[in-house]
Coordinates of C-alpha atoms in Angstrom, one line a residue:
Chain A
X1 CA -24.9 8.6 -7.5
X2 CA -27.7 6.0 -7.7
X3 CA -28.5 4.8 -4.1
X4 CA -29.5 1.2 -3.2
X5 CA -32.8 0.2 -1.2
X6 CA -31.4 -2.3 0.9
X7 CA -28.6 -2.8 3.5
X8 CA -26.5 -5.1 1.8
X9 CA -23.0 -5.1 0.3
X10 CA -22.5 -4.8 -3.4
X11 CA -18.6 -4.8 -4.3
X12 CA -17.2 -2.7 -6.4
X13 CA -15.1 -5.3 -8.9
X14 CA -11.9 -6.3 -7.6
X15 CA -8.9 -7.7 -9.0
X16 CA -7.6 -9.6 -5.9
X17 CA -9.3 -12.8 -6.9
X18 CA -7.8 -13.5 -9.7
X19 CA -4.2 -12.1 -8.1
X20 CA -4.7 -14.6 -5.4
X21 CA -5.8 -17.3 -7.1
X22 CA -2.6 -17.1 -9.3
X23 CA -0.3 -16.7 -6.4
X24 CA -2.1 -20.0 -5.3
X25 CA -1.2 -21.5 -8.8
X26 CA 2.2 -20.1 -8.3
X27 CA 3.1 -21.2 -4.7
X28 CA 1.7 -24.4 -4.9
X29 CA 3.3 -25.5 -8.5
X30 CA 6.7 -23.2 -7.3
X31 CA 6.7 -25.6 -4.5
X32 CA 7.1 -28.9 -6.6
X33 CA 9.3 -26.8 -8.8
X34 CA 11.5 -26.6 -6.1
X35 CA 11.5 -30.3 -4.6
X36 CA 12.2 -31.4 -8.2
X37 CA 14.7 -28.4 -9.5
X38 CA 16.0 -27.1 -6.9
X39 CA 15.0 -23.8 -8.3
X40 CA 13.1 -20.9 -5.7
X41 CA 11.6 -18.1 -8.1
X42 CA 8.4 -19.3 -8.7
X43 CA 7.3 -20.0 -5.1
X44 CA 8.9 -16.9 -3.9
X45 CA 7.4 -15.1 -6.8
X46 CA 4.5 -16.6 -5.4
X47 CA 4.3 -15.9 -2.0
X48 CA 5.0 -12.2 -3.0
X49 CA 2.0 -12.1 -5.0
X50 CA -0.1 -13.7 -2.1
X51 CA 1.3 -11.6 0.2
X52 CA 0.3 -8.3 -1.9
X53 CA -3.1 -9.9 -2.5
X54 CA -3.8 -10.2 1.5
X55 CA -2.5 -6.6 1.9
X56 CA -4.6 -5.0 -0.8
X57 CA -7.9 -7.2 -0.4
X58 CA -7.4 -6.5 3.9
X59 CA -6.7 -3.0 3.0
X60 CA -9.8 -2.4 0.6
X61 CA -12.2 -4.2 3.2
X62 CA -11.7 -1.9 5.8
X63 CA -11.8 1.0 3.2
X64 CA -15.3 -0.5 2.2
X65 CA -16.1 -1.1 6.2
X66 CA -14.5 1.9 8.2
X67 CA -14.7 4.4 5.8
X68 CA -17.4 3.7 3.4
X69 CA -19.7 2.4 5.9
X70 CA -20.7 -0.6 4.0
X71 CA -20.7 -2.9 7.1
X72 CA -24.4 -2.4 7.9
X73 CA -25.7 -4.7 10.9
X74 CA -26.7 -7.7 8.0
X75 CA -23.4 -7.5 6.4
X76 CA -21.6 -7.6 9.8
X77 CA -23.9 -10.6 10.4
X78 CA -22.6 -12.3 7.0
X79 CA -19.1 -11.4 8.4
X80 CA -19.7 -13.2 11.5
X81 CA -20.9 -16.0 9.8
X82 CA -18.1 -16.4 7.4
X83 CA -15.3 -15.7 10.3
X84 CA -17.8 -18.9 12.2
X85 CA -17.2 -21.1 9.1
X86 CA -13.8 -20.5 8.6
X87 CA -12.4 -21.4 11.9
X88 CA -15.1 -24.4 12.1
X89 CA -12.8 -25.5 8.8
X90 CA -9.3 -25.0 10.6
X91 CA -10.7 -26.7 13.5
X92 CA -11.3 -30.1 11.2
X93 CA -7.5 -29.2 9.9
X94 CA -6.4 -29.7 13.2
X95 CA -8.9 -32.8 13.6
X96 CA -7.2 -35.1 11.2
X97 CA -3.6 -34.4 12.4
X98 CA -4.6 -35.3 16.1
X99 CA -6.6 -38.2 14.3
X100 CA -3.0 -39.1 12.8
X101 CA -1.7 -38.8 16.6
X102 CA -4.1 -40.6 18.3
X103 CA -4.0 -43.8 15.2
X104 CA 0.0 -44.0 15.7
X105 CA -0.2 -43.5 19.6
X106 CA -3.3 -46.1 21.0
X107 CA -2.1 -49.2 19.3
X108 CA 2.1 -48.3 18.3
X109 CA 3.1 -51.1 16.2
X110 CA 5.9 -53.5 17.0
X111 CA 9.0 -51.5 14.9
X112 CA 8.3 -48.8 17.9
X113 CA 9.0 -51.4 20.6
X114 CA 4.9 -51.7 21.0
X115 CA 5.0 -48.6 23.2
X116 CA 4.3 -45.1 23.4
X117 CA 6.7 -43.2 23.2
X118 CA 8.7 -45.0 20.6
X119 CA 11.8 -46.8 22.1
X120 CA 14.6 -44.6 21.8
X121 CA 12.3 -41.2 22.0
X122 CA 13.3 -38.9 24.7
X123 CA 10.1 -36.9 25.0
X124 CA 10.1 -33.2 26.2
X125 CA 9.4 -32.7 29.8
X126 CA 5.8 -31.7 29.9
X127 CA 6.5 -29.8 33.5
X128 CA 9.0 -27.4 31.6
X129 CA 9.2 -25.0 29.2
X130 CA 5.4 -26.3 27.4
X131 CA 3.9 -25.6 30.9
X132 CA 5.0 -22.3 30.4
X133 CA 3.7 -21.7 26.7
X134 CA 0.6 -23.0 28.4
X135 CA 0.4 -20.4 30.8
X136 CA 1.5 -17.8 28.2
X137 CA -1.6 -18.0 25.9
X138 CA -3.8 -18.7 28.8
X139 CA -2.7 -15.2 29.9
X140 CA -2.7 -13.8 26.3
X141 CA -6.6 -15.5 26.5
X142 CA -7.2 -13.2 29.7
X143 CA -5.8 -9.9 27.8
X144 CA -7.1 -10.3 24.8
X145 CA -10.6 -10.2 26.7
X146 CA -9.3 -6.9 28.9
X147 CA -8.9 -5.5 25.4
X148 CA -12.3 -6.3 24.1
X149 CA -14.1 -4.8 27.4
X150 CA -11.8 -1.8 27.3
X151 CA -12.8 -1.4 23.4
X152 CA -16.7 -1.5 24.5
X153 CA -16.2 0.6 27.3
X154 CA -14.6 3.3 25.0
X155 CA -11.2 3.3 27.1
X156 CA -8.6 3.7 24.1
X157 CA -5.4 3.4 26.6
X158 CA -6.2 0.6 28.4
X159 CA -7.2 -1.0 25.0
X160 CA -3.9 0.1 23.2
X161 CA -1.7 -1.7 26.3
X162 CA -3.8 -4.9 26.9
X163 CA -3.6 -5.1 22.9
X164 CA -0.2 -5.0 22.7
X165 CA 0.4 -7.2 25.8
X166 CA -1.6 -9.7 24.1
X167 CA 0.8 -9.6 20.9
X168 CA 4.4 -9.7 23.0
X169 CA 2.6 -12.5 25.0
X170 CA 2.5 -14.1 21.7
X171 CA 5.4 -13.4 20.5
X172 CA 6.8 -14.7 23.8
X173 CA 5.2 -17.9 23.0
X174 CA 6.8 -18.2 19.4
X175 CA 10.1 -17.6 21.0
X176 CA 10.2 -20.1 23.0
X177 CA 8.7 -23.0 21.1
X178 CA 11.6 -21.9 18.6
X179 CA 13.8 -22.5 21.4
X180 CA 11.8 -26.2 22.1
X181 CA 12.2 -26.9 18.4
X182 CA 16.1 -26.1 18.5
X183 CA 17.1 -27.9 21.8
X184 CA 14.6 -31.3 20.9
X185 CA 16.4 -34.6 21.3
X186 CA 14.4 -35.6 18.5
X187 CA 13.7 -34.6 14.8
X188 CA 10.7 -34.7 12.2
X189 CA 12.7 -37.6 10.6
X190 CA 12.5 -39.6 14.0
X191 CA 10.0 -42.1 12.5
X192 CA 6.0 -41.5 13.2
X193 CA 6.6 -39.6 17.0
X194 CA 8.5 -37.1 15.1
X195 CA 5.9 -36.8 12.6
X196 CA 3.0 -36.4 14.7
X197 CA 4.6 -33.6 17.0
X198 CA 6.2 -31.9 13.9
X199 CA 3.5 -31.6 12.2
X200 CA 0.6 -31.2 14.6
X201 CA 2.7 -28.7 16.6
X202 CA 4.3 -26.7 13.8
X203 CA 1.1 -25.7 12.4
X204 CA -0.1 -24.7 15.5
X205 CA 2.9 -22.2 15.5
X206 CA 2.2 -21.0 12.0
X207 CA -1.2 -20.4 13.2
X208 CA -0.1 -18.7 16.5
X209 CA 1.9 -16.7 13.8
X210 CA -1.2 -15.5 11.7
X211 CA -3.0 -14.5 14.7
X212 CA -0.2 -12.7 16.0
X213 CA -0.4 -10.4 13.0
X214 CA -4.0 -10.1 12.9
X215 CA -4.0 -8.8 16.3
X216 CA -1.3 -6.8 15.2
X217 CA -3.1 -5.1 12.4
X218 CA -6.4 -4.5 15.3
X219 CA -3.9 -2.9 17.3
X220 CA -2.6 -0.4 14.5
X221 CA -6.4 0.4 13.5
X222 CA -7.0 0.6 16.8
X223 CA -4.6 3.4 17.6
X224 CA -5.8 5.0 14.3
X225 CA -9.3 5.4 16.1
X226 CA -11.0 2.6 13.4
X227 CA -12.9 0.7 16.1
X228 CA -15.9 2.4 18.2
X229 CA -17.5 0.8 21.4
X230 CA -20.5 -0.4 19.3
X231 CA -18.6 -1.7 16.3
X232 CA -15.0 -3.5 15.9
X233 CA -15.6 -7.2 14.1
X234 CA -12.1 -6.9 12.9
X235 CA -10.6 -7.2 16.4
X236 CA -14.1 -9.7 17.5
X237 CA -12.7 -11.8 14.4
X238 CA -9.1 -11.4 15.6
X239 CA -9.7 -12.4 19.2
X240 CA -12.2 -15.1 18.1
X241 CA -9.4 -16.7 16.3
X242 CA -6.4 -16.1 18.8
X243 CA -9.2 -18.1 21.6
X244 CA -9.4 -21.1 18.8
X245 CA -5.5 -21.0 18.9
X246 CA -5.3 -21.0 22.6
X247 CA -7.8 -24.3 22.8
X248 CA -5.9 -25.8 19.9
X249 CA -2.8 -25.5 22.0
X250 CA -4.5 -27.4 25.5
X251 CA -5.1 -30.5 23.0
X252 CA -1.8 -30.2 21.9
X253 CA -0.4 -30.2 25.3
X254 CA -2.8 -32.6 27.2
X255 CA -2.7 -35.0 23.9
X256 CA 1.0 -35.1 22.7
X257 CA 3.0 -33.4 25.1
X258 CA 1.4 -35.1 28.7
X259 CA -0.4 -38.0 27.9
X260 CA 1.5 -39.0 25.0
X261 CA 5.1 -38.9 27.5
Chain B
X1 CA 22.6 17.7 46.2
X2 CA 18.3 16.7 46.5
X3 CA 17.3 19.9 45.4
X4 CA 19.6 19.2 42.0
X5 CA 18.3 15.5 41.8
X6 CA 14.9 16.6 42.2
X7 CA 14.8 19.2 39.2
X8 CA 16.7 16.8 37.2
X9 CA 14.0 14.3 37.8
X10 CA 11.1 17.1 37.3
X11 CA 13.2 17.9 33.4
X12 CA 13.5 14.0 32.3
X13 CA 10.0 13.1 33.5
X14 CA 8.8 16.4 31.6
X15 CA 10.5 15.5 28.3
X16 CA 9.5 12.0 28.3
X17 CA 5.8 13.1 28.8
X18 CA 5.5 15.7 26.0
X19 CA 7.1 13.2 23.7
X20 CA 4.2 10.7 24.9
X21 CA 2.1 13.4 24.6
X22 CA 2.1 13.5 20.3
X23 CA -0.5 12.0 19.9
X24 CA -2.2 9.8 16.7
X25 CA -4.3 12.3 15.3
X26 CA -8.2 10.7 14.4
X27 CA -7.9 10.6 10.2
X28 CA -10.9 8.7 9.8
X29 CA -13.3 11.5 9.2
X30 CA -10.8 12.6 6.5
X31 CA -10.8 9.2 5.2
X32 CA -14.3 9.1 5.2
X33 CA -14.6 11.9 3.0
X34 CA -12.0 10.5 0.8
X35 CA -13.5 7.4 0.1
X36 CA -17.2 8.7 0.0
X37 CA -16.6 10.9 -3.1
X38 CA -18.4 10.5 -6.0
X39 CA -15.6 10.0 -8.7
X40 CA -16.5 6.6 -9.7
X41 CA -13.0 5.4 -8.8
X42 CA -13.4 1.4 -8.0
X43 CA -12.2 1.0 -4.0
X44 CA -8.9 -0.5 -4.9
X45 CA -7.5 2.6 -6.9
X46 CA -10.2 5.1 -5.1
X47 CA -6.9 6.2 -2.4
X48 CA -4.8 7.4 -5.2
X49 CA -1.7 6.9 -7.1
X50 CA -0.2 4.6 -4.8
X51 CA -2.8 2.5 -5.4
X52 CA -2.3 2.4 -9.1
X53 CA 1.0 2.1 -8.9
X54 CA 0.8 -0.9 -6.2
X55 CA -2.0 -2.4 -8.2
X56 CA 0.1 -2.2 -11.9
X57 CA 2.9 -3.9 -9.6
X58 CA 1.0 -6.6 -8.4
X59 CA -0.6 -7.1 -12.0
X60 CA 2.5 -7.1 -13.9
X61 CA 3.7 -10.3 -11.4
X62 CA 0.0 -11.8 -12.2
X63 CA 1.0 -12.0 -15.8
X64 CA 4.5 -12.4 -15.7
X65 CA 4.0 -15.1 -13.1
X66 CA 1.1 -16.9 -15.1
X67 CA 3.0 -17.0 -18.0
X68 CA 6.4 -18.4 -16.1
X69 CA 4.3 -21.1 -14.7
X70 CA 2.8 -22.7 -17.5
X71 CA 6.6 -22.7 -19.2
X72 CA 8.2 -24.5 -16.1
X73 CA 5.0 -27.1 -16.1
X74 CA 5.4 -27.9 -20.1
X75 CA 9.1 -27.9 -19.1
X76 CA 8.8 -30.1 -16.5
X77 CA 5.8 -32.0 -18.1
X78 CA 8.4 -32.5 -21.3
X79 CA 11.5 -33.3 -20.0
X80 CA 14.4 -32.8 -22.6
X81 CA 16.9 -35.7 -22.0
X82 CA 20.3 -34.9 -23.5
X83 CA 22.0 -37.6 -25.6

């Protein structure tokens, strides 16, 4: 086998590109497909595809990682990097739908009574259940960090329960903003308030979602003994992102569901 | 009656533990050999035949999908009004 004279990361060629980019194609166009045609196969086709891609790309990342040993202190460097960049682009996501929020909210126009809230909105009580969800990730925050320190101190129990904890915490949270969503006075269709929470808030959950499961899948490797006190990105990544969903969520509430009540 | 209570307690608490007590076994090192050998295999087939067998899968819906797509666009692009 020849042997490179460097530390960096040469893949092996991979199909999962081009199987994710055509799931793209396929959600995206299924998508229209369906608001036109009332017809579902193509985006479900597509989201099976993506959902295959993420599981084999994921899967063949840690192969190269964990058990090649391809994730040399450079690469994890790159990795950092690239985990950096990606939040710093979910972060200006978020930006432009609290830009939408703040637009609609400092100067409402006069078809909304020329106040915030709306005439005729019943806002959520701030001092209820989101209080709660607040203090839910903020504790998820705290035991996600009780899971890192137990990682780096090489105490696999203690890491396996906080772990967990961190994920029914979590879970907790979706739960009851499913509740919120289902007992709301008001709708997405309730002119540009219901937009603004909708939206903004709703992809907040489907991001509290995603970082559910990729603390989910650091939990599993961690039980399977992948992650060593020196070295464990994947969860560094995982809890990296789960603290971005937490901050996310203290705009959220101080922005739409306190000031803007 | 404490004596009975207190072995029954000493029996639960016993089979509770040595079910706790099977353990994940560490694979890695057996993984590590695994994936280290020198068969040329690229990584996303080199775990075995569930890998080719998840990878022909996901290829067949690449194609099959690809092609479905570009037939609902031209059919959508073309609509066919009926007189």
């Amino acid at each position: 086998m020849a042997h490179q004279a460097h530390a960096y990361h040469m893949v092996d060629p991979s199909p999962w590109p081009l199987t994710g980019a055509v799931a793209a194609l396929l959600v995206t166009s299924g998508t229209a497909i369906w608001f036109h045609f009332n017809s579902t196969i193509l985006m479900t086709l597509g989201t099976m595809l993506l959902l295959l891609t993420m599981y084999q790309w994921w899967r063949d990342i840690i192969r190269e990682g964990t058990f090649q040993g391809h994730h040399t202190p450079p690469v994890q460097k790159g990795l950092r990097y690239g985990m950096i960049l990606f939040i710093t682009s979910e972060v200006f996501f978020f930006l432009g739908f609290f830009w939408a929020f703040y637009h609609s909210s400092l100067a409402p126009t006069p078809d909304l009574g020329g106040c915030w809230p709306p005439a005729g909105i019943t806002t959520l009580d701030p001092f209820e259940v989101p209080l709660l969800n607040t203090a839910v990730l903020l504790a998820s925050g705290v035991t996600v960090t009780w899971a890192h320190h137990s990682i780096m101190e090489g105490d696999r129990k203690p890491a396996i329960q906080s772990l967990a904890l961190t994920i029914l915490l979590g879970f907790y949270f979706t739960f009851l903003q499913g509740l919120e969503y289902f007992e709301a006075p008001f709708t997405i269709a309730d002119g540009v308030y219901g937009s603004t929470f909708f939206v903004a808030t709703g992809f907040h959950g489907l991001h509290v979602i995603i970082g559910s499961t990729f603390l989910a899948v650091c939990l599993l490797r961690q039980i399977q003994y992948h992650f060593t006190s020196e070295h464990h990105f994947g969860f560094e990544a995982a809890a990296w992102y789960w603290h971005f969903v937490d901050v996310v969520w203290l705009f959220l509430y101080i922005s739409i569901y306190w000031w803007g009540s | 009656m404490n004596r009975h209570i207190f072995a029954l307690q000493q029996v639960a608490r016993r089979t509770i533990t040595s079910s706790v007590r099977r353990q994940v076994d560490n694979k890695v090192p057996k993984k590590q050999k695994l994936f280290q050998e020198d068969n040329g295999m690229p990584i996303h087939l080199k775990g075995g035949s569930s890998d080719a067998i998840l990878y022909r899968m996901t290829m067949v819906l690449t194609v099959l999908g690809a092609g479905y797509v570009v037939y609902e666009l031209v059919n959508a692009a073309f609509p066919q009004k009926k007189t």
